[in-house]
CSV table of N, CA and C in Angstrom, one decimal:
chain,number,residue,atom,x,y,z
F,55,ASN,N,4.4,-26.1,59.9
F,55,ASN,CA,3.9,-25.4,60.9
F,55,ASN,C,4.7,-25.3,62.1
F,56,LEU,N,5.2,-24.2,62.5
F,56,LEU,CA,6.2,-23.8,63.8
F,56,LEU,C,5.2,-24.4,65.2
F,57,ASP,N,5.9,-25.0,65.9
F,57,ASP,CA,5.4,-25.6,67.3
F,57,ASP,C,5.6,-24.4,68.4
F,58,SER,N,4.6,-23.7,68.4
F,58,SER,CA,5.1,-22.8,69.6
F,58,SER,C,4.9,-23.1,71.1
F,59,LEU,N,4.7,-24.3,71.3
F,59,LEU,CA,4.9,-25.0,72.6
F,59,LEU,C,6.1,-25.1,73.2
F,60,SER,N,6.7,-25.7,72.0
F,60,SER,CA,8.2,-26.1,71.9
F,60,SER,C,9.1,-24.9,71.5
F,61,ARG,N,8.7,-23.8,71.3
F,61,ARG,CA,9.5,-22.2,71.0
F,61,ARG,C,10.2,-22.2,70.0
F,62,GLU,N,9.5,-23.1,68.7
F,62,GLU,CA,10.4,-23.0,67.6
F,62,GLU,C,10.1,-21.8,66.9
F,63,ILE,N,11.4,-21.5,65.9
F,63,ILE,CA,11.4,-20.1,65.3
F,63,ILE,C,12.2,-20.8,63.9
F,64,LEU,N,11.8,-20.0,63.0
F,64,LEU,CA,11.9,-20.1,61.6
F,64,LEU,C,13.5,-19.6,61.1
F,65,VAL,N,14.4,-20.0,61.1
F,65,VAL,CA,15.9,-19.1,60.9
F,65,VAL,C,15.9,-19.2,59.3
F,66,ILE,N,15.9,-18.2,58.7
F,66,ILE,CA,16.2,-17.7,57.2
F,66,ILE,C,17.4,-17.4,57.0
F,67,GLN,N,18.1,-18.3,56.3
F,67,GLN,CA,19.4,-17.9,55.7
F,67,GLN,C,19.6,-17.3,54.5
F,68,MET,N,18.8,-17.6,53.6
F,68,MET,CA,18.7,-17.1,52.1
F,68,MET,C,17.2,-16.9,51.6
F,69,VAL,N,17.0,-15.8,50.4
F,69,VAL,CA,16.0,-15.7,50.0
F,69,VAL,C,16.4,-15.8,48.4
F,70,ASP,N,15.5,-16.3,47.3
F,70,ASP,CA,15.9,-16.0,46.1
F,70,ASP,C,14.6,-15.9,45.4
F,71,LEU,N,14.5,-14.6,45.1
F,71,LEU,CA,13.3,-14.2,44.2
F,71,LEU,C,13.4,-13.8,42.8
F,72,ASP,N,12.4,-14.4,42.2
F,72,ASP,CA,12.6,-14.1,40.7
F,72,ASP,C,11.3,-13.4,40.2
F,73,VAL,N,11.3,-12.4,39.7
F,73,VAL,CA,10.2,-11.6,39.0
F,73,VAL,C,10.0,-11.6,37.4
F,74,THR,N,9.2,-11.5,36.8
F,74,THR,CA,9.2,-11.4,35.5
F,74,THR,C,9.5,-10.1,35.0
F,75,SER,N,9.9,-10.1,33.6
F,75,SER,CA,10.3,-8.6,33.0
F,75,SER,C,8.9,-8.0,32.6
F,76,PRO,N,9.4,-6.5,33.2
F,76,PRO,CA,8.0,-5.6,32.8
F,76,PRO,C,8.0,-5.5,31.2
F,77,GLU,N,7.2,-4.8,30.7
F,77,GLU,CA,7.0,-4.3,29.4
F,77,GLU,C,7.6,-3.5,28.8
F,78,LEU,N,8.1,-3.2,27.6
F,78,LEU,CA,8.7,-2.4,27.0
F,78,LEU,C,7.8,-1.2,26.2
F,79,ILE,N,8.0,-0.1,26.9
F,79,ILE,CA,6.7,1.0,26.4
F,79,ILE,C,7.3,2.3,26.2
F,80,ALA,N,7.2,2.6,25.2
F,80,ALA,CA,8.0,3.9,24.7
F,80,ALA,C,7.8,4.8,25.7
F,81,GLY,N,8.9,5.6,26.1
F,81,GLY,CA,8.6,7.0,26.9
F,81,GLY,C,8.2,6.7,28.4
F,82,GLN,N,8.3,5.5,28.8
F,82,GLN,CA,7.9,5.0,30.2
F,82,GLN,C,9.3,4.4,31.0
F,83,ARG,N,8.7,4.2,32.1
F,83,ARG,CA,9.6,3.5,33.0
F,83,ARG,C,8.9,2.5,33.8
F,84,THR,N,8.8,1.4,33.5
F,84,THR,CA,7.9,0.0,33.8
F,84,THR,C,8.9,-0.6,34.6
F,85,GLN,N,8.2,-1.4,35.7
F,85,GLN,CA,8.8,-2.0,36.6
F,85,GLN,C,7.9,-3.2,37.2
F,86,VAL,N,8.7,-4.2,37.6
F,86,VAL,CA,7.8,-5.2,38.1
F,86,VAL,C,8.6,-5.7,39.4
F,87,ASN,N,7.9,-5.4,40.6
F,87,ASN,CA,8.6,-5.4,42.0
F,87,ASN,C,7.5,-6.5,43.0
F,88,ALA,N,8.9,-7.5,43.5
F,88,ALA,CA,8.3,-8.4,44.6
F,88,ALA,C,9.1,-8.1,46.1
F,89,THR,N,8.2,-8.4,46.9
F,89,THR,CA,8.9,-8.4,48.1
F,89,THR,C,8.6,-9.4,49.0
F,90,LEU,N,9.1,-10.3,49.8
F,90,LEU,CA,9.0,-11.0,50.9
F,90,LEU,C,8.8,-10.4,52.1
F,91,GLY,N,7.5,-10.4,52.8
F,91,GLY,CA,7.8,-10.0,54.2
F,91,GLY,C,7.1,-10.8,55.1
F,92,ASP,N,7.2,-10.4,56.5
F,92,ASP,CA,6.4,-10.9,57.7
F,92,ASP,C,5.1,-10.5,58.1
F,93,SER,N,4.7,-9.5,57.2
F,93,SER,CA,3.2,-8.8,57.3
F,93,SER,C,2.4,-8.8,56.1
F,94,ALA,N,1.3,-8.9,55.9
F,94,ALA,CA,0.6,-8.5,54.7
F,94,ALA,C,0.3,-7.5,54.2
F,95,SER,N,0.4,-6.4,55.5
F,95,SER,CA,0.4,-5.1,55.1
F,95,SER,C,1.8,-4.4,54.3
F,96,VAL,N,2.6,-5.0,54.5
F,96,VAL,CA,3.8,-4.7,53.8
F,96,VAL,C,4.0,-4.1,52.5
F,97,GLY,N,3.3,-5.0,51.7
F,97,GLY,CA,3.1,-4.7,50.2
F,97,GLY,C,4.2,-4.8,49.5
F,98,ALA,N,4.6,-4.2,48.4
F,98,ALA,CA,5.8,-4.4,47.4
F,98,ALA,C,6.7,-3.0,47.9
F,99,ALA,N,7.7,-3.4,49.1
F,99,ALA,CA,8.2,-2.4,49.6
F,99,ALA,C,9.8,-2.4,49.6
F,100,GLY,N,10.6,-1.5,50.0
F,100,GLY,CA,12.1,-1.7,50.0
F,100,GLY,C,12.4,-2.4,51.5
F,101,LEU,N,13.7,-2.0,51.3
F,101,LEU,CA,14.5,-2.7,52.5
F,101,LEU,C,14.3,-1.7,54.0
F,102,SER,N,13.8,-0.5,53.3
F,102,SER,CA,13.9,0.7,54.7
F,102,SER,C,12.5,0.1,55.5
F,103,VAL,N,11.6,-0.7,54.9
F,103,VAL,CA,10.6,-1.4,55.9
F,103,VAL,C,11.0,-2.2,56.7
F,104,GLY,N,10.8,-2.1,58.1
F,104,GLY,CA,11.5,-3.2,58.8
F,104,GLY,C,10.7,-4.8,58.7
F,105,GLN,N,9.6,-4.9,58.0
F,105,GLN,CA,9.1,-6.3,57.9
F,105,GLN,C,9.3,-6.8,56.7
F,106,THR,N,10.3,-6.1,55.9
F,106,THR,CA,10.9,-6.7,54.6
F,106,THR,C,12.2,-7.5,54.9
F,107,ILE,N,12.0,-8.9,54.4
F,107,ILE,CA,12.5,-9.9,54.6
F,107,ILE,C,13.9,-9.7,53.2
F,108,ALA,N,13.1,-9.5,52.2
F,108,ALA,CA,13.9,-9.7,50.9
F,108,ALA,C,13.1,-8.7,49.7
F,109,THR,N,13.5,-8.2,48.6
F,109,THR,CA,13.1,-7.5,47.9
F,109,THR,C,13.6,-7.7,46.3
F,110,SER,N,12.9,-7.7,45.2
F,110,SER,CA,13.5,-8.1,43.8
F,110,SER,C,13.0,-6.8,42.9
F,111,ASN,N,13.4,-6.3,42.1
F,111,ASN,CA,13.1,-5.5,41.0
F,111,ASN,C,13.6,-5.4,39.9
F,112,LYS,N,12.7,-5.4,38.7
F,112,LYS,CA,13.3,-5.2,37.5
F,112,LYS,C,12.4,-4.2,36.9
F,113,THR,N,13.6,-3.2,36.4
F,113,THR,CA,13.0,-2.0,35.5
F,113,THR,C,13.1,-1.8,34.3
F,114,ILE,N,12.7,-1.2,33.3
F,114,ILE,CA,13.4,-0.9,31.7
F,114,ILE,C,12.8,0.6,31.6
F,115,VAL,N,13.6,1.0,31.7
F,115,VAL,CA,13.7,2.9,30.8
F,115,VAL,C,14.0,2.7,29.5
F,116,ALA,N,12.8,3.6,28.8
F,116,ALA,CA,12.7,3.3,27.4
F,116,ALA,C,12.5,5.1,27.0
F,117,ASP,N,13.3,5.2,25.5
F,117,ASP,CA,13.1,6.9,25.5
F,117,ASP,C,11.7,6.9,24.6
F,118,ALA,N,11.3,8.1,24.4
F,118,ALA,CA,10.2,8.3,23.6
F,118,ALA,C,9.8,7.5,22.4
F,119,GLY,N,10.9,7.2,21.8
F,119,GLY,CA,10.4,6.7,20.3
F,119,GLY,C,10.5,5.0,20.5
F,120,ALA,N,11.1,4.6,21.8
F,120,ALA,CA,11.6,3.1,22.3
F,120,ALA,C,12.7,2.5,21.0
F,121,ALA,N,13.6,3.6,20.6
F,121,ALA,CA,14.3,3.0,19.8
F,121,ALA,C,15.6,2.6,21.1
F,122,MET,N,15.6,3.1,22.0
F,122,MET,CA,16.7,2.8,23.0
F,122,MET,C,15.9,2.5,24.4
F,123,ALA,N,16.4,1.5,25.1
F,123,ALA,CA,15.7,1.2,26.3
F,123,ALA,C,17.1,0.5,27.0
F,124,VAL,N,17.0,0.7,28.6
F,124,VAL,CA,18.0,0.2,29.5
F,124,VAL,C,17.2,-0.5,30.5
F,125,ALA,N,17.5,-1.8,30.9
F,125,ALA,CA,16.8,-2.7,31.7
F,125,ALA,C,17.8,-2.8,33.1
F,126,PHE,N,17.0,-2.7,34.0
F,126,PHE,CA,17.9,-3.0,35.3
F,126,PHE,C,17.4,-4.1,36.1
F,127,ASP,N,17.8,-4.9,37.1
F,127,ASP,CA,17.6,-6.1,37.5
F,127,ASP,C,18.4,-6.0,39.0
F,128,ASN,N,17.4,-6.0,40.2
F,128,ASN,CA,18.1,-6.1,41.4
F,128,ASN,C,17.6,-7.0,42.6
F,129,GLN,N,17.9,-7.4,43.2
F,129,GLN,CA,17.4,-8.3,44.3
F,129,GLN,C,18.2,-8.6,45.7
F,130,GLU,N,17.8,-7.7,46.9
F,130,GLU,CA,18.5,-7.5,48.1
F,130,GLU,C,17.8,-8.1,49.1
F,131,PRO,N,18.5,-8.6,50.6
F,131,PRO,CA,19.4,-8.8,50.2
F,131,PRO,C,19.3,-10.1,49.6
F,132,LYS,N,20.0,-11.2,48.9
F,132,LYS,CA,20.1,-12.7,48.6
F,132,LYS,C,20.3,-13.5,49.9
F,133,PHE,N,21.4,-13.2,50.6
F,133,PHE,CA,22.0,-14.1,51.4
F,133,PHE,C,22.4,-13.3,52.5
F,134,ALA,N,23.0,-13.9,53.7
F,134,ALA,CA,23.6,-13.1,55.0
F,134,ALA,C,24.8,-13.2,54.5
F,135,GLN,N,25.7,-12.7,55.2
F,135,GLN,CA,27.3,-12.7,54.7
F,135,GLN,C,27.9,-14.1,54.9
F,136,MET,N,27.3,-14.9,54.3
F,136,MET,CA,28.0,-16.4,54.2
F,136,MET,C,28.6,-16.8,55.9
F,137,SER,N,27.9,-16.3,56.7
F,137,SER,CA,28.2,-16.8,57.9
F,137,SER,C,27.2,-17.4,59.0
F,138,ASP,N,27.2,-17.4,60.0
F,138,ASP,CA,26.1,-18.0,60.7
F,138,ASP,C,25.1,-16.9,60.9
F,139,THR,N,25.3,-15.7,60.8
F,139,THR,CA,24.4,-14.4,60.8
F,139,THR,C,22.9,-15.1,60.1
F,140,PRO,N,22.2,-15.0,60.6
F,140,PRO,CA,20.5,-15.0,59.5
F,140,PRO,C,20.0,-13.9,59.0
F,141,LEU,N,19.4,-14.1,57.8
F,141,LEU,CA,18.9,-12.9,57.0
F,141,LEU,C,17.7,-12.3,57.8
F,142,PHE,N,17.1,-13.5,58.4
F,142,PHE,CA,15.7,-13.0,59.4
F,142,PHE,C,15.2,-14.1,60.2
F,143,VAL,N,14.6,-13.8,61.5
F,143,VAL,CA,14.2,-14.9,62.1
F,143,VAL,C,12.9,-14.7,62.5
F,144,SER,N,11.7,-15.9,62.5
F,144,SER,CA,10.7,-15.5,62.6
F,144,SER,C,10.0,-16.3,63.7
F,145,ALA,N,9.0,-15.8,64.5
F,145,ALA,CA,8.5,-16.9,65.6
F,145,ALA,C,7.2,-17.2,64.9
F,146,THR,N,7.0,-16.7,63.7
F,146,THR,CA,5.3,-17.0,63.5
F,146,THR,C,5.8,-17.8,61.6
F,147,ASP,N,5.2,-18.6,61.1
F,147,ASP,CA,5.2,-19.3,60.0
F,147,ASP,C,4.6,-18.2,58.9
F,148,ASP,N,4.1,-17.2,59.4
F,148,ASP,CA,3.3,-16.4,58.3
F,148,ASP,C,4.3,-15.5,57.8
F,149,LEU,N,4.6,-15.8,56.1
F,149,LEU,CA,5.1,-14.9,55.1
F,149,LEU,C,4.3,-14.6,54.1
F,150,PHE,N,4.7,-13.4,53.7
F,150,PHE,CA,3.8,-12.9,52.7
F,150,PHE,C,4.6,-12.4,51.5
F,151,LEU,N,4.4,-12.7,50.0
F,151,LEU,CA,4.9,-12.3,49.0
F,151,LEU,C,3.9,-11.5,48.3
F,152,ALA,N,4.4,-10.3,48.0
F,152,ALA,CA,3.5,-9.0,47.2
F,152,ALA,C,4.2,-8.9,46.1
F,153,VAL,N,3.9,-8.8,45.1
F,153,VAL,CA,4.2,-8.8,43.7
F,153,VAL,C,3.1,-7.3,43.0
F,154,GLN,N,4.2,-6.2,42.4
F,154,GLN,CA,3.2,-5.0,42.2
F,154,GLN,C,4.1,-4.5,40.8
F,155,GLY,N,3.4,-4.2,39.8
F,155,GLY,CA,3.9,-3.9,38.5
F,155,GLY,C,3.5,-2.3,38.4
F,156,ALA,N,4.3,-1.3,37.6
F,156,ALA,CA,4.0,-0.3,37.4
F,156,ALA,C,4.1,0.6,36.1
F,157,ASN,N,3.4,1.0,35.4
F,157,ASN,CA,3.1,1.5,34.3
F,157,ASN,C,3.3,0.7,33.1
F,158,ASN,N,2.8,-0.7,33.0
F,158,ASN,CA,2.8,-1.6,32.2
F,158,ASN,C,1.3,-1.5,31.6
F,159,GLY,N,1.5,-2.1,30.3
F,159,GLY,CA,0.2,-2.0,29.8
F,159,GLY,C,-0.9,-2.5,30.3
F,160,GLY,N,-0.9,-3.6,30.9
F,160,GLY,CA,-2.0,-4.9,31.5
F,160,GLY,C,-1.5,-5.0,32.5
F,161,VAL,N,-2.1,-6.3,32.9
F,161,VAL,CA,-1.7,-7.1,34.3
F,161,VAL,C,-0.4,-7.9,33.4
F,162,VAL,N,1.0,-7.4,34.3
F,162,VAL,CA,2.0,-8.1,33.9
F,162,VAL,C,2.7,-8.3,35.4
F,163,GLY,N,3.4,-9.5,35.3
F,163,GLY,CA,4.1,-9.7,36.6
F,163,GLY,C,3.9,-10.5,37.1
F,164,GLN,N,4.9,-11.8,37.3
F,164,GLN,CA,4.7,-12.9,38.2
F,164,GLN,C,5.9,-12.9,39.0
F,165,GLY,N,6.0,-13.7,40.3
F,165,GLY,CA,6.8,-13.7,41.4
F,165,GLY,C,6.9,-14.8,41.7
F,166,GLN,N,8.4,-15.4,42.1
F,166,GLN,CA,8.6,-16.6,42.8
F,166,GLN,C,9.5,-16.4,43.6
F,167,CYS,N,9.5,-17.5,44.8
F,167,CYS,CA,10.2,-17.0,45.9
F,167,CYS,C,10.8,-18.6,46.3
F,168,ARG,N,12.2,-18.7,46.7
F,168,ARG,CA,12.6,-19.8,47.5
F,168,ARG,C,13.4,-19.4,48.7
F,169,ILE,N,13.0,-20.1,49.7
F,169,ILE,CA,13.5,-19.5,51.0
F,169,ILE,C,14.3,-20.9,51.5
F,170,PHE,N,15.6,-20.6,52.1
F,170,PHE,CA,16.4,-21.6,52.5
F,170,PHE,C,16.6,-21.2,53.9
F,171,ALA,N,15.8,-22.0,54.7
F,171,ALA,CA,15.6,-21.9,56.1
F,171,ALA,C,16.0,-23.0,57.1
F,172,ARG,N,15.9,-22.7,58.4
F,172,ARG,CA,15.9,-24.5,59.1
F,172,ARG,C,15.1,-23.6,60.3
F,173,ARG,N,14.6,-24.7,61.0
F,173,ARG,CA,13.9,-24.7,62.2
F,173,ARG,C,15.1,-24.7,63.6
F,174,ALA,N,14.4,-23.8,64.3
F,174,ALA,CA,15.6,-23.7,65.6
F,174,ALA,C,14.6,-23.8,66.8
F,175,ARG,N,15.0,-23.9,68.2
F,175,ARG,CA,14.5,-23.7,69.2
F,175,ARG,C,15.1,-22.6,69.8
F,176,ALA,N,14.3,-22.0,70.4
F,176,ALA,CA,14.9,-20.5,71.2
F,176,ALA,C,14.4,-20.7,72.8
F,177,ASP,N,15.2,-20.3,73.7
F,177,ASP,CA,15.1,-20.2,75.0
F,177,ASP,C,13.7,-19.1,75.3
F,178,ALA,N,13.3,-19.3,76.3
F,178,ALA,CA,11.8,-18.6,76.5
F,178,ALA,C,11.9,-17.1,76.1
F,179,ASP,N,13.0,-16.2,76.8
F,179,ASP,CA,13.4,-15.1,76.7
F,179,ASP,C,13.5,-14.9,75.0
F,180,THR,N,14.1,-15.4,74.6
F,180,THR,CA,14.4,-15.0,72.9
F,180,THR,C,13.2,-15.2,72.3
F,181,TYR,N,12.5,-16.3,72.5
F,181,TYR,CA,11.3,-16.5,71.8
F,181,TYR,C,10.5,-15.1,72.0
F,182,ALA,N,10.3,-15.2,73.3
F,182,ALA,CA,9.0,-13.8,73.8
F,182,ALA,C,9.8,-12.6,72.9
F,183,ALA,N,11.1,-12.3,72.8
F,183,ALA,CA,11.7,-11.1,72.2
F,183,ALA,C,11.2,-11.3,70.7
F,184,ILE,N,11.4,-12.0,70.0
F,184,ILE,CA,10.9,-12.5,68.9
F,184,ILE,C,9.6,-12.0,68.3
F,185,LEU,N,8.9,-12.7,69.1
F,185,LEU,CA,7.3,-12.6,69.2
F,185,LEU,C,6.7,-11.5,69.2
F,186,THR,N,7.2,-10.8,70.2
F,186,THR,CA,7.2,-9.0,70.8
F,186,THR,C,7.3,-8.2,69.5
F,187,SER,N,8.7,-8.2,69.2
F,187,SER,CA,8.9,-7.4,67.8
F,187,SER,C,8.2,-7.7,66.6
F,188,GLN,N,7.9,-8.9,66.3
F,188,GLN,CA,7.1,-9.2,65.3
F,188,GLN,C,5.7,-8.6,65.5
F,189,PHE,N,5.0,-8.8,66.5
F,189,PHE,CA,3.5,-8.1,66.8
F,189,PHE,C,3.6,-6.9,66.9
F,190,ASN,N,4.7,-6.3,67.2
F,190,ASN,CA,4.4,-4.6,67.7
F,190,ASN,C,4.9,-3.8,66.4
F,191,SER,N,5.6,-4.5,65.5
F,191,SER,CA,5.7,-3.4,64.4
F,191,SER,C,5.0,-3.3,63.1
């Protein structure tokens, strides 16, 4: 747990998301998506949503006879640009992992998440700004 009295923040440097493969169903585009966010209301969303920290997607597109299928795998962003710039900074220790499947035959999909982060102490102004932006978004 982060110590709010000491103005501790969580500095996320890298996120590794892994999702299981969707089902291969003839004539369908099946997906399994996972999103790590700082709000429970985000759900499985893309990077266009401000509360999204990282997202992962696996898609299989199959023709009508299932004779041919193409698989796509994407994870963004995995890490910041190998510099001191963090991927995400949080003043709370509340992070949420959402996993969602689309067009699968049944309940399919698992997501795993590994977060590489460090604790830091912020000055009062920075801590207030981070906390305000998290609660207002």
